[in-house]
Amino acid sequence: MKNRYLSWHFGALLATLLVLLPLLALGYHALSGEMDNLIHFWNTMLGNYVLNSALLVFGTVFLSLIFALPSAWIVANYQFFGQKTLQWLLCLPLAMPAYLIAFLYTDLLDYSGSFQEMLRNIFGWKSPHDYWFPQIRTLYGASFVLALVLYPYLFLLVRVALLEQSENLTHSAKMLGASSAQIFRRITFPLIRPAIAVGMALIAMETLGDFGTVSYFAVPTLTTAIYDSWLGFHDLGTASRISILMLLMIFLLISVEQYSRRKQKSYQRGYEKKTAFRTLTGWKLWAAQFWCWGLLSLAFFIPFGRLLYWAYDYFEQSWNLDFVQFAVNSLKVSVIASIVTVAVALLLHLAHRLSYSSGKFWQRTTRLSLQFSSLGYAIPGTVLAIGLLSPLTFADHSLHHLLKSLDLSPVGLIFSGSLFALVLAYTIRFLAMAIGSLETSLGRVSPSLDMASQTMGSNGANMFRKIHIPLISKGIITAGLMVFIESMKELNASLLLRPFNFDTLATHVFTFTSDEQLERAALPAIVLVLVGLIPVIWLTRSLISQSQKER
């Protein structure tokens, strides 16, 4: 009985090994090869890369706090016209790629942009010496742009935490004579602090892994150092060592976030009354409306409106065979990646469920497989691509030598020079999404159904096909949709691993952005934004409906 599902368990271990393959390859290259380029980086630019990365993370997190906390407080505690709409509208900037915002605001705020041109016409200024205006293409500008795109992570988490608070706590504090400031400091803030910590960690990891924005703004960070090492020096060893340094910073952020709330627990009874909405009037109403709609305009409406204008103005140049081909490329690789990713996630989950009939060893092993397989989302796309280059190239060379020894014709770079590399990178990167989505659905399937099926002699495949798939079909569709959409938008891994003469919508848009010609790629950029809106609207609307049911 213990060996009945051995093939499932070994399949799960193989999938976990594929996820860990980039990390193992990075470790191997970091410990081997020449150190000359790394010593050169260490003595010249590495300190600047690390400092800029740290400042970028700090600036982005700080601005995200400024954007998110007041917005979450307003929509979670007050009732006013447009409040229900703002609950999900304020999350729309998540659908905007940061490098698009970077180009759009550069075009708007640069010296030759329309905003400064308007100021010169109004005040009669003739040259840059006549006035001062902040430069957008700086580290601070990059922090501002990234914060506009990433603050919804913090907004969503804090808003949910505020809505889950019990009104009994504040009433009890008021009866004891506590002021509003004391209630916030001693009750509200400790309860929302875990949500703030998680949101800050997410924003920090996304910021550290960003390439498009910092590359366009010419801000040297660890991500650009990895690109410079590989594409400039062709030194995989140095790129691997910098990648490991970047991973250590990410895992340090995760550890600090978990340590900061290690002993923090709070429990609420299901019958406790949730905090009631208060009505805003007068100048407070106008201030709340101005803040929320102003932030939304800066982060979404102004950039998206600019894209719509360019898409209309340059429609003939944008709508061509290249656009159709890039759209087909994106659809093809994203569909394949979503199918493969969901299949691997299903394999891991089913192997874990079957392990309860195979002893404690396999229970622990398959549980660890699920945990390790979820690490990919914490790995930036650039680091992941560097980690996959070496194993895939080695596989191609090995296959070539094997075919040559058998007097067979070579088949080319089928691993590193085909869609296989992109699909593998997307699978590793977004496997955690599929695992999380399926975990929620499978958690509702009673283990007694598995036991009954096993008692009747069904093997793992039959039980999976006849019982689990019908019951978790919605979870499978959701997981596939999430992976598909994220694959459509992925840029960092695509830039390094795409085959020759192969572009996706994301790489196509970024290429035109880098060449200062985004207006010619406005149409594919709008497609990317609209695709990204699907999970954002779905997630926020589901959270809103859930919170309304609990009230």
XYZ file of C-alpha atoms in Angstrom:
551
model
C 0.000 0.000 0.000
C 2.843 2.365 0.814
C 4.352 2.065 -2.691
C 1.031 2.367 -4.501
C 1.439 6.057 -5.307
C 5.224 6.138 -5.587
C 5.108 7.483 -9.155
C 3.076 10.503 -7.987
C 5.544 11.238 -5.204
C 8.563 11.015 -7.495
C 6.760 13.215 -10.026
C 6.293 15.853 -7.321
C 9.985 15.630 -6.398
C 10.969 16.064 -10.056
C 8.758 19.155 -10.350
C 10.346 20.604 -7.200
C 13.815 19.943 -8.608
C 12.909 21.905 -11.756
C 11.848 24.866 -9.601
C 15.102 24.710 -7.628
C 17.209 24.268 -10.783
C 17.874 28.017 -11.300
C 18.981 28.423 -7.679
C 21.302 25.418 -7.924
C 22.768 26.756 -11.183
C 23.322 30.188 -9.637
C 25.134 28.600 -6.708
C 27.344 26.548 -9.024
C 28.379 29.519 -11.177
C 28.883 31.744 -8.158
C 31.434 29.284 -6.749
C 33.241 28.696 -10.040
C 34.715 30.816 -12.787
C 36.919 33.893 -12.757
C 36.537 36.697 -10.239
C 38.110 39.528 -12.280
C 34.865 41.185 -13.338
C 33.375 40.824 -9.855
C 36.485 42.442 -8.342
C 36.129 45.243 -10.902
C 32.454 45.687 -9.932
C 33.358 45.555 -6.238
C 36.016 48.243 -6.569
C 34.030 50.540 -8.836
C 30.251 50.291 -9.163
C 28.841 47.539 -6.934
C 28.535 49.784 -3.887
C 26.601 52.296 -5.980
C 24.329 49.519 -7.289
C 23.564 48.299 -3.753
C 23.030 51.820 -2.391
C 20.711 52.780 -5.242
C 18.735 49.553 -4.812
C 18.323 50.207 -1.083
C 17.324 53.854 -1.637
C 14.898 52.848 -4.382
C 13.238 50.289 -2.101
C 13.055 52.762 0.792
C 11.666 55.563 -1.377
C 9.079 53.358 -3.068
C 7.873 51.827 0.204
C 7.720 55.258 1.882
C 5.687 56.826 -0.942
C 3.448 53.751 -1.138
C 2.652 54.189 2.556
C 1.751 57.836 1.927
C -0.498 56.880 -1.004
C -2.104 53.746 0.457
C -2.741 54.350 4.163
C -4.933 57.492 3.903
C -6.822 55.975 0.955
C -7.489 52.704 2.793
C -8.536 54.583 5.942
C -10.985 56.777 3.997
C -12.757 54.030 2.010
C -12.822 51.564 4.941
C -14.234 53.928 7.572
C -16.339 56.561 5.823
C -19.483 56.591 3.703
C -19.646 59.135 0.878
C -20.623 59.418 -2.758
C -18.358 57.197 -4.876
C -16.926 55.293 -1.891
C -18.025 51.858 -3.162
C -16.621 52.573 -6.615
C -13.320 53.843 -5.227
C -12.837 50.588 -3.310
C -11.934 48.801 -6.554
C -10.938 51.750 -8.748
C -7.995 52.520 -6.453
C -6.560 49.080 -7.315
C -6.529 49.662 -11.091
C -2.903 50.965 -11.184
C -1.760 47.379 -10.543
C -2.634 46.667 -14.178
C -0.247 49.352 -15.487
C 3.332 48.210 -16.193
C 5.659 50.571 -14.340
C 7.846 51.269 -17.376
C 4.770 52.592 -19.223
C 4.064 55.046 -16.406
C 7.750 56.005 -16.458
C 7.706 56.904 -20.152
C 4.330 58.636 -20.011
C 5.324 60.894 -17.115
C 8.702 61.595 -18.691
C 6.917 62.672 -21.860
C 4.580 64.844 -19.783
C 6.990 66.377 -17.234
C 10.321 66.578 -19.086
C 11.658 69.931 -20.321
C 10.199 69.350 -23.782
C 6.988 67.922 -22.319
C 3.580 69.527 -22.533
C 3.404 70.469 -18.824
C 6.624 72.519 -18.739
C 5.776 73.987 -22.129
C 2.463 75.169 -20.678
C 4.268 76.734 -17.689
C 6.708 78.555 -19.990
C 3.844 79.945 -22.055
C 1.969 81.129 -18.955
C 4.891 82.774 -17.139
C 6.958 83.824 -20.138
C 10.011 81.731 -19.235
C 12.485 81.308 -22.076
C 15.118 78.822 -20.835
C 15.771 76.287 -18.029
C 17.754 78.989 -16.179
C 14.580 81.026 -15.672
C 12.921 78.475 -13.388
C 13.454 75.259 -11.449
C 11.529 72.067 -12.089
C 12.235 68.618 -10.559
C 13.804 66.032 -12.854
C 11.636 62.954 -13.365
C 14.413 60.687 -14.697
C 16.142 60.223 -11.355
C 16.119 57.706 -8.531
C 13.419 59.760 -6.796
C 11.363 59.822 -9.976
C 11.689 56.038 -10.246
C 10.479 55.697 -6.641
C 7.487 57.917 -7.431
C 6.566 55.922 -10.545
C 6.932 52.541 -8.836
C 4.905 53.736 -5.839
C 2.062 54.803 -8.147
C 1.924 51.276 -9.558
C 2.586 49.244 -6.395
C 0.659 51.078 -3.659
C -2.524 48.985 -4.327
C -0.810 45.974 -2.686
C -0.700 47.915 0.568
C -4.096 49.524 0.020
C -5.845 46.166 -0.455
C -4.297 44.515 2.597
C -4.801 47.467 4.950
C -8.363 48.043 3.770
C -9.308 44.419 4.473
C -7.620 44.585 7.891
C -9.560 47.740 8.773
C -12.867 46.224 7.670
C -12.270 43.127 9.806
C -11.880 45.110 13.033
C -14.576 44.819 15.659
C -16.509 47.884 16.766
C -16.676 46.394 20.283
C -12.984 47.167 20.781
C -13.328 50.877 20.027
C -16.518 51.175 22.090
C -14.801 49.566 25.079
C -11.820 51.903 24.708
C -14.083 54.966 24.528
C -15.925 53.849 27.682
C -12.543 53.696 29.426
C -11.851 57.292 28.414
C -9.403 56.731 25.552
C -9.020 59.499 22.995
C -9.136 58.934 19.227
C -5.337 59.143 19.024
C -4.947 56.573 21.821
C -7.454 54.232 20.178
C -5.522 54.393 16.910
C -2.137 53.912 18.591
C -3.116 51.108 20.980
C -5.875 49.252 19.088
C -6.179 50.096 15.399
C -2.508 50.267 14.438
C -1.461 47.005 16.195
C -4.304 45.200 14.390
C -3.392 46.508 10.935
C 0.378 46.295 11.458
C 0.668 42.716 10.063
C -1.123 43.819 6.882
C 1.205 46.823 6.585
C 4.269 44.603 7.065
C 3.144 42.118 4.394
C 2.313 44.923 1.957
C 5.661 46.634 2.524
C 7.507 43.351 1.933
C 5.598 42.740 -1.323
C 6.329 46.254 -2.576
C 10.005 45.970 -1.612
C 10.397 42.664 -3.490
C 8.650 44.005 -6.602
C 10.791 47.153 -6.499
C 14.024 45.230 -6.114
C 13.162 43.048 -9.106
C 12.081 45.872 -11.420
C 14.097 46.348 -14.599
C 11.955 48.313 -17.053
C 11.623 51.500 -14.999
C 15.188 51.717 -13.691
C 16.559 50.896 -17.128
C 14.545 53.666 -18.783
C 15.461 56.166 -16.050
C 19.140 55.062 -16.199
C 19.218 54.319 -12.466
C 21.954 51.721 -11.763
C 20.555 48.990 -9.484
C 21.359 45.333 -8.860
C 18.922 44.329 -11.612
C 20.716 46.452 -14.192
C 24.040 45.125 -12.861
C 22.907 41.590 -13.722
C 22.054 42.677 -17.274
C 25.348 44.538 -17.622
C 27.313 41.511 -16.411
C 25.659 39.108 -18.820
C 24.914 41.203 -21.901
C 27.892 43.567 -21.539
C 30.670 41.332 -20.183
C 29.169 37.935 -21.140
C 30.141 36.844 -17.636
C 27.590 34.395 -16.254
C 29.592 33.897 -13.056
C 29.469 37.570 -12.063
C 25.796 37.794 -13.024
C 25.125 34.739 -10.838
C 26.977 36.231 -7.860
C 25.055 39.498 -8.112
C 21.835 37.487 -8.479
C 22.598 35.634 -5.255
C 23.238 38.962 -3.510
C 19.859 40.143 -4.757
C 18.159 36.952 -3.554
C 19.756 37.349 -0.124
C 18.310 40.862 0.094
C 14.859 39.534 -0.821
C 14.993 36.683 1.702
C 16.251 39.182 4.296
C 13.179 41.326 3.633
C 10.909 38.300 4.035
C 12.675 37.258 7.255
C 12.464 40.753 8.750
C 8.763 40.947 7.892
C 8.036 37.568 9.511
C 10.220 38.293 12.548
C 8.552 41.658 13.137
C 5.196 39.966 13.734
C 6.321 36.588 15.068
C 4.420 36.893 18.361
C 1.581 39.029 17.099
C -1.756 37.223 17.090
C -5.293 38.513 17.335
C -8.568 36.619 17.426
C -12.090 37.810 16.823
C -15.373 36.039 17.435
C -17.657 35.569 14.477
C -20.604 37.340 16.136
C -18.709 40.556 16.824
C -20.087 43.638 15.114
C -17.851 45.133 12.445
C -16.965 48.820 12.517
C -19.801 50.927 11.084
C -19.253 53.488 8.339
C -19.251 57.150 9.339
C -20.652 59.848 7.065
C -18.361 62.534 5.677
C -19.632 66.084 5.185
C -18.274 69.550 4.530
C -14.612 70.192 3.827
C -13.666 66.682 5.006
C -15.808 65.207 2.229
C -14.135 67.425 -0.370
C -10.670 66.599 0.988
C -11.365 62.837 0.863
C -12.740 63.077 -2.684
C -9.795 65.190 -3.822
C -7.236 62.792 -2.322
C -8.739 59.572 -3.686
C -9.668 60.800 -7.160
C -6.443 62.790 -7.461
C -4.334 59.730 -6.643
C -6.365 57.616 -9.059
C -5.917 60.199 -11.806
C -2.140 60.323 -11.302
C -1.754 56.546 -11.176
C -4.210 55.436 -13.863
C -6.526 57.886 -15.639
C -3.869 60.320 -16.928
C -1.462 57.600 -18.219
C -4.263 55.482 -19.683
C -5.870 58.520 -21.302
C -2.534 59.382 -22.897
C -2.267 55.840 -24.266
C -5.786 56.067 -25.716
C -4.909 59.357 -27.426
C -1.754 57.887 -28.974
C -3.521 54.674 -29.983
C -6.106 56.729 -31.886
C -3.553 59.110 -33.385
C -1.123 56.358 -34.462
C -3.647 53.612 -35.177
C -2.481 53.012 -38.748
C 1.155 52.641 -37.653
C 0.233 50.384 -34.701
C -2.297 48.102 -36.376
C -0.079 46.020 -38.626
C 1.098 42.458 -39.111
C 3.816 42.890 -36.468
C 1.223 43.746 -33.821
C -0.875 40.715 -34.782
C 2.200 38.471 -34.741
C 3.351 39.709 -31.331
C -0.169 39.249 -29.955
C -0.249 35.681 -31.298
C 3.199 35.031 -29.786
C 2.044 36.285 -26.388
C -1.165 34.264 -26.525
C 0.668 31.117 -27.587
C 3.374 31.139 -24.936
C 0.967 32.293 -22.197
C -1.594 29.565 -22.946
C 1.101 26.877 -22.942
C 2.598 28.248 -19.724
C -0.776 28.382 -17.965
C -1.605 24.774 -18.925
C 1.808 23.483 -17.838
C 1.814 25.497 -14.605
C -1.656 24.348 -13.549
C -0.762 20.742 -14.426
C 2.369 20.892 -12.249
C 0.421 22.496 -9.388
C -2.219 19.761 -9.628
C 0.509 17.101 -9.572
C 2.052 18.583 -6.422
C -1.284 18.896 -4.619
C -2.520 15.443 -5.559
C 0.797 13.855 -4.567
C 0.435 15.496 -1.161
C -3.149 14.256 -0.734
C -2.136 10.728 -1.739
C 0.798 10.820 0.691
C -1.568 10.286 3.638
C -1.821 6.677 2.464
C 1.953 6.345 2.101
C 3.331 7.113 5.555
C 4.680 10.133 7.421
C 7.889 10.306 5.378
C 6.037 11.016 2.150
C 3.653 13.374 3.947
C 6.572 15.535 5.066
C 8.330 15.203 1.706
C 5.339 16.254 -0.398
C 4.558 19.112 2.007
C 8.118 20.378 1.570
C 7.727 19.978 -2.199
C 4.728 22.312 -2.125
C 6.624 24.851 -0.035
C 9.811 24.788 -2.125
C 7.830 24.938 -5.366
C 6.284 28.205 -4.193
C 9.693 29.908 -3.953
C 9.694 30.882 -7.623
C 7.476 33.920 -7.155
C 10.040 35.437 -4.786
C 12.729 35.144 -7.488
C 12.873 38.213 -9.790
C 12.476 37.413 -13.470
C 16.001 38.611 -14.236
C 17.550 36.310 -11.629
C 15.397 33.417 -12.807
C 16.503 33.894 -16.411
C 20.192 33.962 -15.452
C 19.702 30.791 -13.408
C 18.094 28.957 -16.338
C 20.576 29.953 -19.046
C 23.313 27.561 -17.974
C 21.261 24.357 -17.404
C 19.352 24.800 -20.656
C 22.520 25.481 -22.646
C 24.142 22.419 -21.068
C 21.101 20.323 -22.039
C 21.353 21.535 -25.652
C 25.066 20.739 -25.856
C 24.559 17.299 -24.313
C 21.785 16.480 -26.785
C 23.938 17.701 -29.671
C 26.861 15.450 -28.629
C 24.502 12.497 -28.175
C 22.995 12.894 -31.631
C 26.447 13.365 -33.124
C 27.685 10.145 -31.514
C 24.699 8.328 -33.035
C 25.422 9.840 -36.489
C 22.138 11.750 -36.417
C 21.614 15.299 -37.637
C 21.518 18.021 -34.927
C 18.160 19.499 -33.960
C 19.323 22.968 -32.897
C 18.837 24.736 -29.579
C 15.541 23.124 -28.598
C 15.929 23.968 -24.893
C 17.647 27.365 -24.674
C 16.669 28.700 -28.100
C 12.966 27.848 -28.239
C 9.729 28.520 -26.392
C 10.726 25.808 -23.911
C 12.901 28.285 -22.010
C 10.126 30.882 -21.762
C 7.491 28.338 -20.724
C 9.808 26.882 -18.077
C 10.593 30.350 -16.702
C 6.917 31.325 -16.563
C 6.051 28.011 -14.907
C 8.668 28.423 -12.176
C 7.830 32.104 -11.685
C 4.059 31.736 -11.376
C 3.719 28.236 -9.931
C 3.075 29.740 -6.491
C -0.057 31.457 -7.864
C -1.486 28.187 -9.162
C -0.569 26.343 -5.956
C -2.297 28.969 -3.818
C -5.437 29.057 -5.951
C -5.778 25.264 -6.031
C -5.021 24.966 -2.315
C -8.119 27.015 -1.549
C -10.301 24.832 -3.796
C -8.854 21.492 -2.657
C -9.237 22.545 0.970
C -12.999 22.268 0.488
C -12.781 18.671 -0.809
C -13.230 16.302 2.119
C -10.437 13.725 2.619
C -13.191 11.152 3.201
C -13.895 11.250 -0.545
C -10.277 10.263 -1.195
C -10.472 7.436 1.327
C -13.743 6.131 -0.099
C -12.301 6.172 -3.612
C -9.147 4.346 -2.489
C -11.243 1.769 -0.625
C -13.109 1.037 -3.858
C -9.783 0.390 -5.595
C -9.427 3.573 -7.669
C -5.898 4.598 -8.545
C -4.648 8.155 -8.282
C -5.435 9.106 -11.891
C -9.034 7.833 -11.789
C -9.707 9.466 -8.422
C -8.250 12.688 -9.707
C -10.270 12.642 -12.936
C -13.623 11.561 -11.495
C -13.627 13.308 -8.099
C -11.201 16.190 -7.805
C -11.366 17.858 -11.216
C -15.192 18.245 -11.224
C -15.109 19.649 -7.683
C -12.255 22.112 -8.208
C -12.932 23.120 -11.818
C -13.485 26.779 -10.843
C -10.182 26.817 -8.967
C -8.416 25.320 -11.994
C -9.884 27.968 -14.303
C -8.947 30.740 -11.864
C -5.384 29.460 -11.517
C -4.997 29.142 -15.281
C -6.369 32.643 -15.845
C -4.026 34.204 -13.285
C -0.952 32.480 -14.752
C -2.020 33.380 -18.300
C -2.381 37.075 -17.477
C 0.890 37.310 -15.547
C 2.690 35.509 -18.389
C 1.292 38.027 -20.880
C 2.822 40.890 -18.859
C 6.156 39.292 -17.863
C 9.072 41.342 -19.181
C 12.329 40.595 -17.347
C 12.595 36.866 -18.097
C 11.234 37.366 -21.623
C 13.991 39.831 -22.535
C 16.744 37.332 -21.704
C 15.159 33.993 -22.688
C 13.092 34.763 -25.803
C 14.171 32.958 -28.999
C 15.745 34.907 -31.839
C 13.260 37.013 -33.832
C 10.568 36.332 -31.248
C 8.798 39.183 -29.476
C 5.871 39.267 -27.100
C 3.626 42.262 -26.558
C 5.586 43.114 -23.398
C 9.009 43.050 -25.090
C 7.608 44.870 -28.141
C 6.220 47.695 -25.992
C 9.417 47.910 -23.942
C 11.546 48.100 -27.096
C 9.580 51.082 -28.389
C 9.625 52.645 -24.910
C 13.424 52.371 -24.790
C 13.602 53.994 -28.246
C 11.378 56.906 -27.089
C 8.628 55.812 -29.516
C 5.919 54.482 -27.214
C 3.233 56.270 -29.248
C 3.811 53.691 -32.007
C 3.249 50.878 -29.513
C 0.307 52.484 -27.699
C -2.171 49.937 -29.065
C -0.303 46.845 -27.767
C 0.319 48.739 -24.521
C -3.445 49.214 -24.110
C -3.953 45.502 -24.752
C -1.467 44.713 -21.966
C -3.253 47.072 -19.573
C -6.706 45.680 -20.403
C -5.473 42.122 -19.913
C -3.985 43.140 -16.574
C -7.289 44.710 -15.491
C -9.081 41.345 -15.488
C -7.491 39.846 -12.341
C -7.378 43.236 -10.591
C -11.116 43.864 -10.998
C -11.990 40.244 -10.238
C -9.890 40.192 -7.061
C -11.052 43.532 -5.715
C -14.729 42.927 -6.468
C -14.585 39.525 -4.754
C -12.943 41.069 -1.676
C -15.542 43.847 -1.595
C -18.478 41.431 -1.861
C -16.978 39.254 0.876
C -16.511 42.204 3.236
C -20.059 43.428 2.569
C -21.464 40.002 3.455
C -19.604 40.075 6.764
C -21.099 43.433 7.759
